[in-house]
Coordinates of C-alpha atoms in Angstrom, one line a residue:
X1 CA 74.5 95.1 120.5
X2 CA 72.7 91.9 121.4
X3 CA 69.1 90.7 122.7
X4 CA 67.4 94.2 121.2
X5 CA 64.7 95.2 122.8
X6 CA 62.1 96.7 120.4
X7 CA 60.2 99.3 121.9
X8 CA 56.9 100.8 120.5
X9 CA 56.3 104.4 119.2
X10 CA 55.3 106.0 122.0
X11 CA 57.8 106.2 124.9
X12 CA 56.3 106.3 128.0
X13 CA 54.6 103.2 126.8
X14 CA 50.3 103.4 128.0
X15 CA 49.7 102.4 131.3
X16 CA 48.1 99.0 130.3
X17 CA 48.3 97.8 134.2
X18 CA 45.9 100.8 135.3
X19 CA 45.5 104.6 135.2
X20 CA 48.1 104.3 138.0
X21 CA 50.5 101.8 137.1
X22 CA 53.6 101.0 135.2
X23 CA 53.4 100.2 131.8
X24 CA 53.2 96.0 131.9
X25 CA 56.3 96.1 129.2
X26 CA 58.8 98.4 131.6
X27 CA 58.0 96.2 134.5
X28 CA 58.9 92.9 132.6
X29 CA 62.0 94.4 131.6
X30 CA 62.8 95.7 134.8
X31 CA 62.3 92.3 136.2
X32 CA 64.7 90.8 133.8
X33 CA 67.5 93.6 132.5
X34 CA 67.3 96.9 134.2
X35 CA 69.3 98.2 132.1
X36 CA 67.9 96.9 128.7
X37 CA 69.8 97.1 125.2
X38 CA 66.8 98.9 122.7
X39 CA 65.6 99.8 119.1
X40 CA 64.5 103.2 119.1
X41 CA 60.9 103.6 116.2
X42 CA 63.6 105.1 113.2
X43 CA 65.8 102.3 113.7
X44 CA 69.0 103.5 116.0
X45 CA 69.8 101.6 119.1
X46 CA 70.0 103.2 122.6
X47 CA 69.4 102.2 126.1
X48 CA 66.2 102.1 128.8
X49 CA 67.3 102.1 132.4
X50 CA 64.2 100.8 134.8
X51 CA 65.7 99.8 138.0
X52 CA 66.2 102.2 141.3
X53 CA 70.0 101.7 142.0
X54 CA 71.0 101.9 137.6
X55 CA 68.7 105.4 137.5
X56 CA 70.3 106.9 140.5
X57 CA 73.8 106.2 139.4
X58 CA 73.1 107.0 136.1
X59 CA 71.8 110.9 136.9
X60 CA 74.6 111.3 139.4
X61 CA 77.0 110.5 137.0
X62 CA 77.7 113.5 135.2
X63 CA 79.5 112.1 131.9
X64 CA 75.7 111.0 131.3
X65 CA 75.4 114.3 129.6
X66 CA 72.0 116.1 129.4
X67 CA 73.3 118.1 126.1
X68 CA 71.0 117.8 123.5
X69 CA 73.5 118.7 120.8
X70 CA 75.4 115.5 121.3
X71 CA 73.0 112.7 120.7
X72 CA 70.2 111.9 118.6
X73 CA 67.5 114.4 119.9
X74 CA 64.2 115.7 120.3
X75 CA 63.2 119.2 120.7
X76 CA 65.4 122.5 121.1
X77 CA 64.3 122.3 125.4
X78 CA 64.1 118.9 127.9
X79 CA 61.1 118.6 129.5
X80 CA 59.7 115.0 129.9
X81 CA 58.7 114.0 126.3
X82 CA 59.4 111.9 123.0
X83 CA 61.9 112.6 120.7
X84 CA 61.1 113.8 117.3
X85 CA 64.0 112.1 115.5
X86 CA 66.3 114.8 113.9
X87 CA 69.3 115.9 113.6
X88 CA 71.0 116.8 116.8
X89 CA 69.4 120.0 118.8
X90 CA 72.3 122.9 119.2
X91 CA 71.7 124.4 123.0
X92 CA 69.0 126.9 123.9
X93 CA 70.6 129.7 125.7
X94 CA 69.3 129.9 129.5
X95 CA 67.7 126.0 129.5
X96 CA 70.1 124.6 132.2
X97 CA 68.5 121.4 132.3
X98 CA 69.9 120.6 128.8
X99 CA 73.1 121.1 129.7
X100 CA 76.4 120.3 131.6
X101 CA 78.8 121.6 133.9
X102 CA 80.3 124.7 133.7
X103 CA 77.3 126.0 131.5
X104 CA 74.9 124.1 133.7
X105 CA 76.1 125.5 137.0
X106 CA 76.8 128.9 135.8
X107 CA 72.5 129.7 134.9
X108 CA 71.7 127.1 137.9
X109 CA 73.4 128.9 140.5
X110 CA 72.0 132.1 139.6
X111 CA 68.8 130.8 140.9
X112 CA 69.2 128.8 144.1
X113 CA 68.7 131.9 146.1
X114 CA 65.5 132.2 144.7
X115 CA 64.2 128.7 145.6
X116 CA 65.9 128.0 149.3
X117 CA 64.4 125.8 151.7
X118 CA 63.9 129.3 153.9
X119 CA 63.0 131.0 151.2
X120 CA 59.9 128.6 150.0
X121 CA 59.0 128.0 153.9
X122 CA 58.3 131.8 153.9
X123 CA 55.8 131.4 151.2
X124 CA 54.0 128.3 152.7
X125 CA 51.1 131.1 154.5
X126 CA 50.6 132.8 151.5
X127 CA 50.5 129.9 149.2
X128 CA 48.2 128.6 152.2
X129 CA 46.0 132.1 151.0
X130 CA 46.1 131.3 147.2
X131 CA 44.9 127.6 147.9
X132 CA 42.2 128.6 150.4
X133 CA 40.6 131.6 148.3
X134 CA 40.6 129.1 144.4
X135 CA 38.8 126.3 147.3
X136 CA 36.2 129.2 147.9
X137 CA 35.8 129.9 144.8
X138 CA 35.3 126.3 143.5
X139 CA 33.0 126.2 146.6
X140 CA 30.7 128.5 144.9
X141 CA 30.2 126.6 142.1
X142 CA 27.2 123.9 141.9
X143 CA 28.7 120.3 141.3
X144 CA 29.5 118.8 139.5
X145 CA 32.7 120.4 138.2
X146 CA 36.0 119.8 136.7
X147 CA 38.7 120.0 139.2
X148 CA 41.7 120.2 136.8
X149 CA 39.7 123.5 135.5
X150 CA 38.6 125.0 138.8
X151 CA 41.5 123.7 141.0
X152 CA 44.7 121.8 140.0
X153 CA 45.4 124.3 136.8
X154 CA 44.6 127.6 138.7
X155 CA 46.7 126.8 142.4
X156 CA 50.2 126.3 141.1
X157 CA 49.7 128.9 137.7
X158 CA 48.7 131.3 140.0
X159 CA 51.8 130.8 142.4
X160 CA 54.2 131.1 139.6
X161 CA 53.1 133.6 138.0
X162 CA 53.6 135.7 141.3
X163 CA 56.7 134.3 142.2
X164 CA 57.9 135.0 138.3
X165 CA 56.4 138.1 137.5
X166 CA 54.3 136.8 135.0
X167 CA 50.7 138.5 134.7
X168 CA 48.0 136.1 135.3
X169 CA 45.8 137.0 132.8
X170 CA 48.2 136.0 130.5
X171 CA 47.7 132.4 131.5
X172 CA 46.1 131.5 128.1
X173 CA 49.6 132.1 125.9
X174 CA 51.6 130.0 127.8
X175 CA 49.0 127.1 128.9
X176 CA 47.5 126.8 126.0
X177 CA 51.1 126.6 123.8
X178 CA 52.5 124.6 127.0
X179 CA 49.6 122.1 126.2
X180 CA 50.6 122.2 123.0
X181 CA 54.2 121.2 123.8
X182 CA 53.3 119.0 125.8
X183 CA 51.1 116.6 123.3
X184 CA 53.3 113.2 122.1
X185 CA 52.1 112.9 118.7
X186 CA 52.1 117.1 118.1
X187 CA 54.6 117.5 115.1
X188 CA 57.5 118.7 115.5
X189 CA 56.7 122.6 113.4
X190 CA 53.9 122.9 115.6
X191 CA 55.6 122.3 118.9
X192 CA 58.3 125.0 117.9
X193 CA 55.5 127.0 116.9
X194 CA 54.1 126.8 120.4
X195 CA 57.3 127.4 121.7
X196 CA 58.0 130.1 119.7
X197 CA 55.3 131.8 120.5
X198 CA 55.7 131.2 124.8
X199 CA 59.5 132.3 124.1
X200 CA 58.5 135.8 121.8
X201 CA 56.0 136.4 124.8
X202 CA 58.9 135.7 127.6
X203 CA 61.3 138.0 125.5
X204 CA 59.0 141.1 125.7
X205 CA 58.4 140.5 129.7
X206 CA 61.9 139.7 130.6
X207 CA 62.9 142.8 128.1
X208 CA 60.6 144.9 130.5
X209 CA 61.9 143.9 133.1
X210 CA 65.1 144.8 132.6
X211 CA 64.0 148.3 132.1
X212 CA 61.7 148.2 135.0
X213 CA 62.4 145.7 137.1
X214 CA 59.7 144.8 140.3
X215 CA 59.7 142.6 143.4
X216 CA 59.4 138.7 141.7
X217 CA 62.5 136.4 140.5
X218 CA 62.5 137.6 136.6
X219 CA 63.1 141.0 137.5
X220 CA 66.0 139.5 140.2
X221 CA 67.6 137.8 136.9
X222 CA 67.0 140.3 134.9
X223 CA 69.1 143.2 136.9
X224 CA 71.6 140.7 136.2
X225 CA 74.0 142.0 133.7
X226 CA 75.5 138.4 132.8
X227 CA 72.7 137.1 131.7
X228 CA 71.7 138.1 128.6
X229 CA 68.0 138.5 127.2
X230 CA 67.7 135.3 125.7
X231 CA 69.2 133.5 128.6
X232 CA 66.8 135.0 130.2
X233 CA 63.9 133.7 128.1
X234 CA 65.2 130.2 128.3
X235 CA 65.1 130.6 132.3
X236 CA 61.3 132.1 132.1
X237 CA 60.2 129.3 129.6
X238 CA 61.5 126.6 131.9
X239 CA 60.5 128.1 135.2
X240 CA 56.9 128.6 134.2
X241 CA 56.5 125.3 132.3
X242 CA 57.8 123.0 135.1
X243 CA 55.8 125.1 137.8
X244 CA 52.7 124.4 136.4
X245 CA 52.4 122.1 134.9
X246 CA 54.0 119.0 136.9
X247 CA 52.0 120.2 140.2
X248 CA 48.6 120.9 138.7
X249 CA 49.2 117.2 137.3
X250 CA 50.1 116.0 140.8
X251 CA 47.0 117.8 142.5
X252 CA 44.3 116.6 140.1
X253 CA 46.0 112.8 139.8
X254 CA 47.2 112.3 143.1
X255 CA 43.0 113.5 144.0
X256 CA 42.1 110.4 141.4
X257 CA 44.7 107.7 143.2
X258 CA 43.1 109.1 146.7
X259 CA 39.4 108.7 145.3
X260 CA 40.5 105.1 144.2
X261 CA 41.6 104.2 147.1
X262 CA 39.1 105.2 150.0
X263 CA 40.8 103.5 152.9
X264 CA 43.9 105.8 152.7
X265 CA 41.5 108.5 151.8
X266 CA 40.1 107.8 155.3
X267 CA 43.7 107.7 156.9
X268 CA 44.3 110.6 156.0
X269 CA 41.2 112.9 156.7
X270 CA 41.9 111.3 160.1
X271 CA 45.1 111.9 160.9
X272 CA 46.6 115.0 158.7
X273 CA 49.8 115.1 160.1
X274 CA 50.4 112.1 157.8
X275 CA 50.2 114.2 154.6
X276 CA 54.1 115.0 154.1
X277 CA 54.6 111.4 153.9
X278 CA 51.2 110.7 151.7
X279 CA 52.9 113.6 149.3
X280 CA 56.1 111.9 148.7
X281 CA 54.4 108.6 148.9
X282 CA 51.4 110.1 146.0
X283 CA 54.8 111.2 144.0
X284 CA 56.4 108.2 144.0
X285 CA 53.5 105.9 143.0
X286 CA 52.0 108.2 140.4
X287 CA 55.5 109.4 139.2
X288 CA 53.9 111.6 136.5
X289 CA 57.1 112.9 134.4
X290 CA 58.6 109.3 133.5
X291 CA 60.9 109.7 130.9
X292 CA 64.3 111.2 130.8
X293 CA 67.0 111.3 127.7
X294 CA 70.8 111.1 129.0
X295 CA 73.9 110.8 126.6
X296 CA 76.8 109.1 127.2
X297 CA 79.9 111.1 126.9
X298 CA 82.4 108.8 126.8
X299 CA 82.3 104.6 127.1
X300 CA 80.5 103.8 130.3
X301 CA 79.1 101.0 132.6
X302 CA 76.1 100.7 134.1
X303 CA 74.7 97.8 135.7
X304 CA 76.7 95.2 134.2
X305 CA 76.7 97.2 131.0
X306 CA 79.0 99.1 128.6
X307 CA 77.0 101.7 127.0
X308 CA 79.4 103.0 124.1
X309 CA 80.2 107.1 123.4
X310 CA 76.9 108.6 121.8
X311 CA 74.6 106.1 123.1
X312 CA 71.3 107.6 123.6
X313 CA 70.0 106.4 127.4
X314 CA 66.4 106.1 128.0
X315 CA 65.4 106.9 131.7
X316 CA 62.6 105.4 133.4
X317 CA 61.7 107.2 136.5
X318 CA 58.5 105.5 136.9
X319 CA 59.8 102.1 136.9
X320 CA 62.7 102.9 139.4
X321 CA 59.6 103.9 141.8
X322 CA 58.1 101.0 141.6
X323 CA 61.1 98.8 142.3
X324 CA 60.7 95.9 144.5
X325 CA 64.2 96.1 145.8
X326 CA 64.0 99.5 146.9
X327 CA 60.3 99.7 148.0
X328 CA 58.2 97.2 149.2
X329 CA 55.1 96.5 147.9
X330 CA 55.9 98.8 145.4
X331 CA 52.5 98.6 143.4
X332 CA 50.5 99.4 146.8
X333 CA 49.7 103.2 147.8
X334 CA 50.3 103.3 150.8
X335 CA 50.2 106.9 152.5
X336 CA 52.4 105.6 155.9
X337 CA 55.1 104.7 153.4
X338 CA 58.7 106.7 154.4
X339 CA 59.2 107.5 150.9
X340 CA 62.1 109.8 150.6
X341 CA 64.7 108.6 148.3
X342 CA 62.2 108.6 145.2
X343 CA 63.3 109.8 142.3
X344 CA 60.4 111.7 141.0
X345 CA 62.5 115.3 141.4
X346 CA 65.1 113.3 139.4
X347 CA 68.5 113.1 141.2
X348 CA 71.9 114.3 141.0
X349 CA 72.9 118.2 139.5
X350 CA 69.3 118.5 137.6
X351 CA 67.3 117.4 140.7
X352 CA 64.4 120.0 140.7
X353 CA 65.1 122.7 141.6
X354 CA 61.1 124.1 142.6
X355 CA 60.7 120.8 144.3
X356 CA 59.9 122.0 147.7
X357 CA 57.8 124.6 146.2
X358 CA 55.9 121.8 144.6
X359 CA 55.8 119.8 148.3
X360 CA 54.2 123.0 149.7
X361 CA 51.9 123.8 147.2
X362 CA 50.8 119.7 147.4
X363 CA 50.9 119.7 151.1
X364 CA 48.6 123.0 151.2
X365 CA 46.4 121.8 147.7
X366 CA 45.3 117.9 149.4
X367 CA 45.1 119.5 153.0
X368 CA 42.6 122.0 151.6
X369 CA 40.4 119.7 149.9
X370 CA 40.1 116.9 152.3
X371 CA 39.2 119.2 154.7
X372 CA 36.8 121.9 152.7
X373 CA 35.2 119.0 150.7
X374 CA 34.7 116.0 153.0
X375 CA 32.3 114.1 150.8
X376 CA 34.2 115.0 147.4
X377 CA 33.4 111.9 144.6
X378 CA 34.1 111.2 141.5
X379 CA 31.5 112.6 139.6
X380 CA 31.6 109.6 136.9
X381 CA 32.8 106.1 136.5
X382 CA 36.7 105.6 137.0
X383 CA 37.4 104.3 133.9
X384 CA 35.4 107.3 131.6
X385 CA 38.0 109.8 133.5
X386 CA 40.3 110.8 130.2
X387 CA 44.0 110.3 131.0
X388 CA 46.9 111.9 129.7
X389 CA 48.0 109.1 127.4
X390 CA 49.1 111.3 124.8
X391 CA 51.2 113.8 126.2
X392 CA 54.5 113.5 128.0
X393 CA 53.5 114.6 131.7
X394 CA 51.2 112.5 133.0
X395 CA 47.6 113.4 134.4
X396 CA 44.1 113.2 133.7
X397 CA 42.8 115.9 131.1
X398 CA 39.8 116.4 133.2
X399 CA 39.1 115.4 137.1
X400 CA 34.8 115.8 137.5
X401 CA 33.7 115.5 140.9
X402 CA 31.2 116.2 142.7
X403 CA 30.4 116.9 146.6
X404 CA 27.2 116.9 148.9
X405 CA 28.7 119.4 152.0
X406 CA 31.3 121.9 152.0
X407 CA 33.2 122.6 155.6
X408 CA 35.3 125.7 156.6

């Protein structure tokens, strides 16, 4: 392989640009070789993919496999993170996003009744509730106060845990150990140990479930006699990681980009029928979960490229949002933008499957605070607001803000 392209330890490189912007090494390489030969930090050589039209193909290309247990991989799950160089993962029973067809589409169909377009519209009032009664309960509170805490955590962990099943005051086990998963630099024992203990948690639920099943989506699966308990576990752990802890990221970042830029603020406290569009537009810009591992399964090309059998493939979904030749003025919020066609739900047979639970939840979380908090400010400079530099979603760790009037 010629013209390597060392990367640092650390994939998603910092965002040296600004809080919101591409790392200034992804962009350069975008400019010049979207799809980019690579060194990974123990030595072996891979791939990073950074421009719009080489990401999309590549995720609806299927022989990019997601299986973990045929490359050089990470963790025992895919969520959005660095690999811990070891020997290659063997599948998780009931994580669909790590694998292929027919496994893939075997667990994944078993849940797209659960997540329908009718089915989330349905849920839109009552999500409208949730949102409405955490903004009167952070209205309570004397500012200044930590929006993450009081707001962007509680919102989407409390709709999941409904929609799941999962007991709310149980929160702690599985953000906390989420958290924990979640860290870059974590080593690898203790990330299984936090995933060990969110999995021996989901096992007992699901188990119970089974037995007694109620009115919520793990007791749906778990009347299911296909599926067995620790297929169901894997389903659990992945459902409740990825629904709360990519929107709650969304809420309390996409709140930072809109406090950072006041004159879309303004646009859109005037005219709210322009927040669908400012959603997709804030996910695009911000793209929070940047980094995604394919495989290649046999010799491929991409973009002018042969990627060889085995190749690990580095996806940059943050630097195909920011493309100049499929966006323009791709560095610019800008909430008027038609946005659609991002690829922040990913794309292809893993595109996220919550994702217009996550546009409701976001539609109903910025609606509410515009409107219920009209003079809401940060509550210290910019730049001292601590940003989630070292873990593998992107966010702020904490959001404080402050307010002089509420409004109904």
């Amino acid at each position: 392989m010629n013209d390597m392209v060392p990367v640092p330890h650390g994939l998603p490189m910092e965002r040296d640009a600004g809080p919101f912007d591409p790392p200034s090494q992804i962009t350069r390489l975008r400019e010049a070789r979207p799809v980019s030969p690579m060194v990974f930090p123990d030595g072996h050589e891979g791939w990073l993919v950074t421009g719009y039209d080489a990401v999309r193909q590549l995720m609806a290309d299927t022989r990019f496999s997601s299986r973990q247990d045929i490359g050089i991989l990470h963790l025992p799950y895919e969520t959005p993170g660095m690999p811990v160089f070891t020997e290659p993962s063997p599948q998780v029973p009931g994580l669909f996003v790590a694998m292929d067809p027919p496994d893939h589409t075997r667990l994944r169909r078993k849940l797209t009744g659960a997540f329908t377009v009718k089915r989330m519209k349905m849920l839109e009032e009552h999500i409208s509730d949730i949102v409405e009664r955490q903004l009167d309960e952070m209205a309570r509170l004397a500012p200044p106060i930590d929006l993450v805490k009081e707001f962007a955590l509680p919102v989407p962990s409390l709709v999941i845990c409904e929609l799941l099943g999962v007991p709310y005051e149980d929160r702690e086990t599985f953000q906390v150990n989420s958290a924990k998963i979640m860290v870059k630099d974590q080593s690898f024992e203790e990330k299984m140990a936090a995933y060990g203990a969110i999995s021996t948690y989901l096992a007992e639920l699901v188990t119970r479930k089974r037995a007694e099943p109620g009115e919520d989506i793990l007791s749906d699966l778990a009347r299911d006699d296909d599926l067995s308990i620790e297929e169901l576990t894997g389903i659990a752990f992945l459902l409740l990681l990825a629904g709360h802890e990519t929107t709650a990221n969304m809420l309390a970042l996409g709140t930072f980009a809109l406090l950072e830029h006041p004159e879309q603020l303004a646009e859109l406290r005037a005219n709210p029928d322009l927040l669908p569009d400012a959603v997709e537009e804030l996910m695009r810009y911000l793209s929070i979960a940047d980094i995604f591992y394919r495989y290649a399964a046999e010799d491929l090309e991409l973009g002018g490229e042969t990627i060889r059998k085995g190749s690990t493939v580095v996806v940059s979904l943050l630097a195909a949002n920011r493309d100049p030749q499929r966006f323009d003025n791709p560095d610019t919020l800008d909430v008027h933008r038609k946005a659609r066609g991002h690829t922040s739900f990913g794309h292809g047979i893993h595109q996220c499957l919550g994702q217009q639970l996550a546009r409701i939840e976001m539609r109903a979380g910025f609606d509410g605070l515009l409107r219920r908090f009209p003079t809401l400010q940060l509550a210290i400079p910019a730049g001292e607001v601590k940003l989630r530099t070292d873990m593998n979603i992107y966010g702020v760790h904490e959001l404080p803000v402050t307010w002089t009037e509420t409004a109904r």
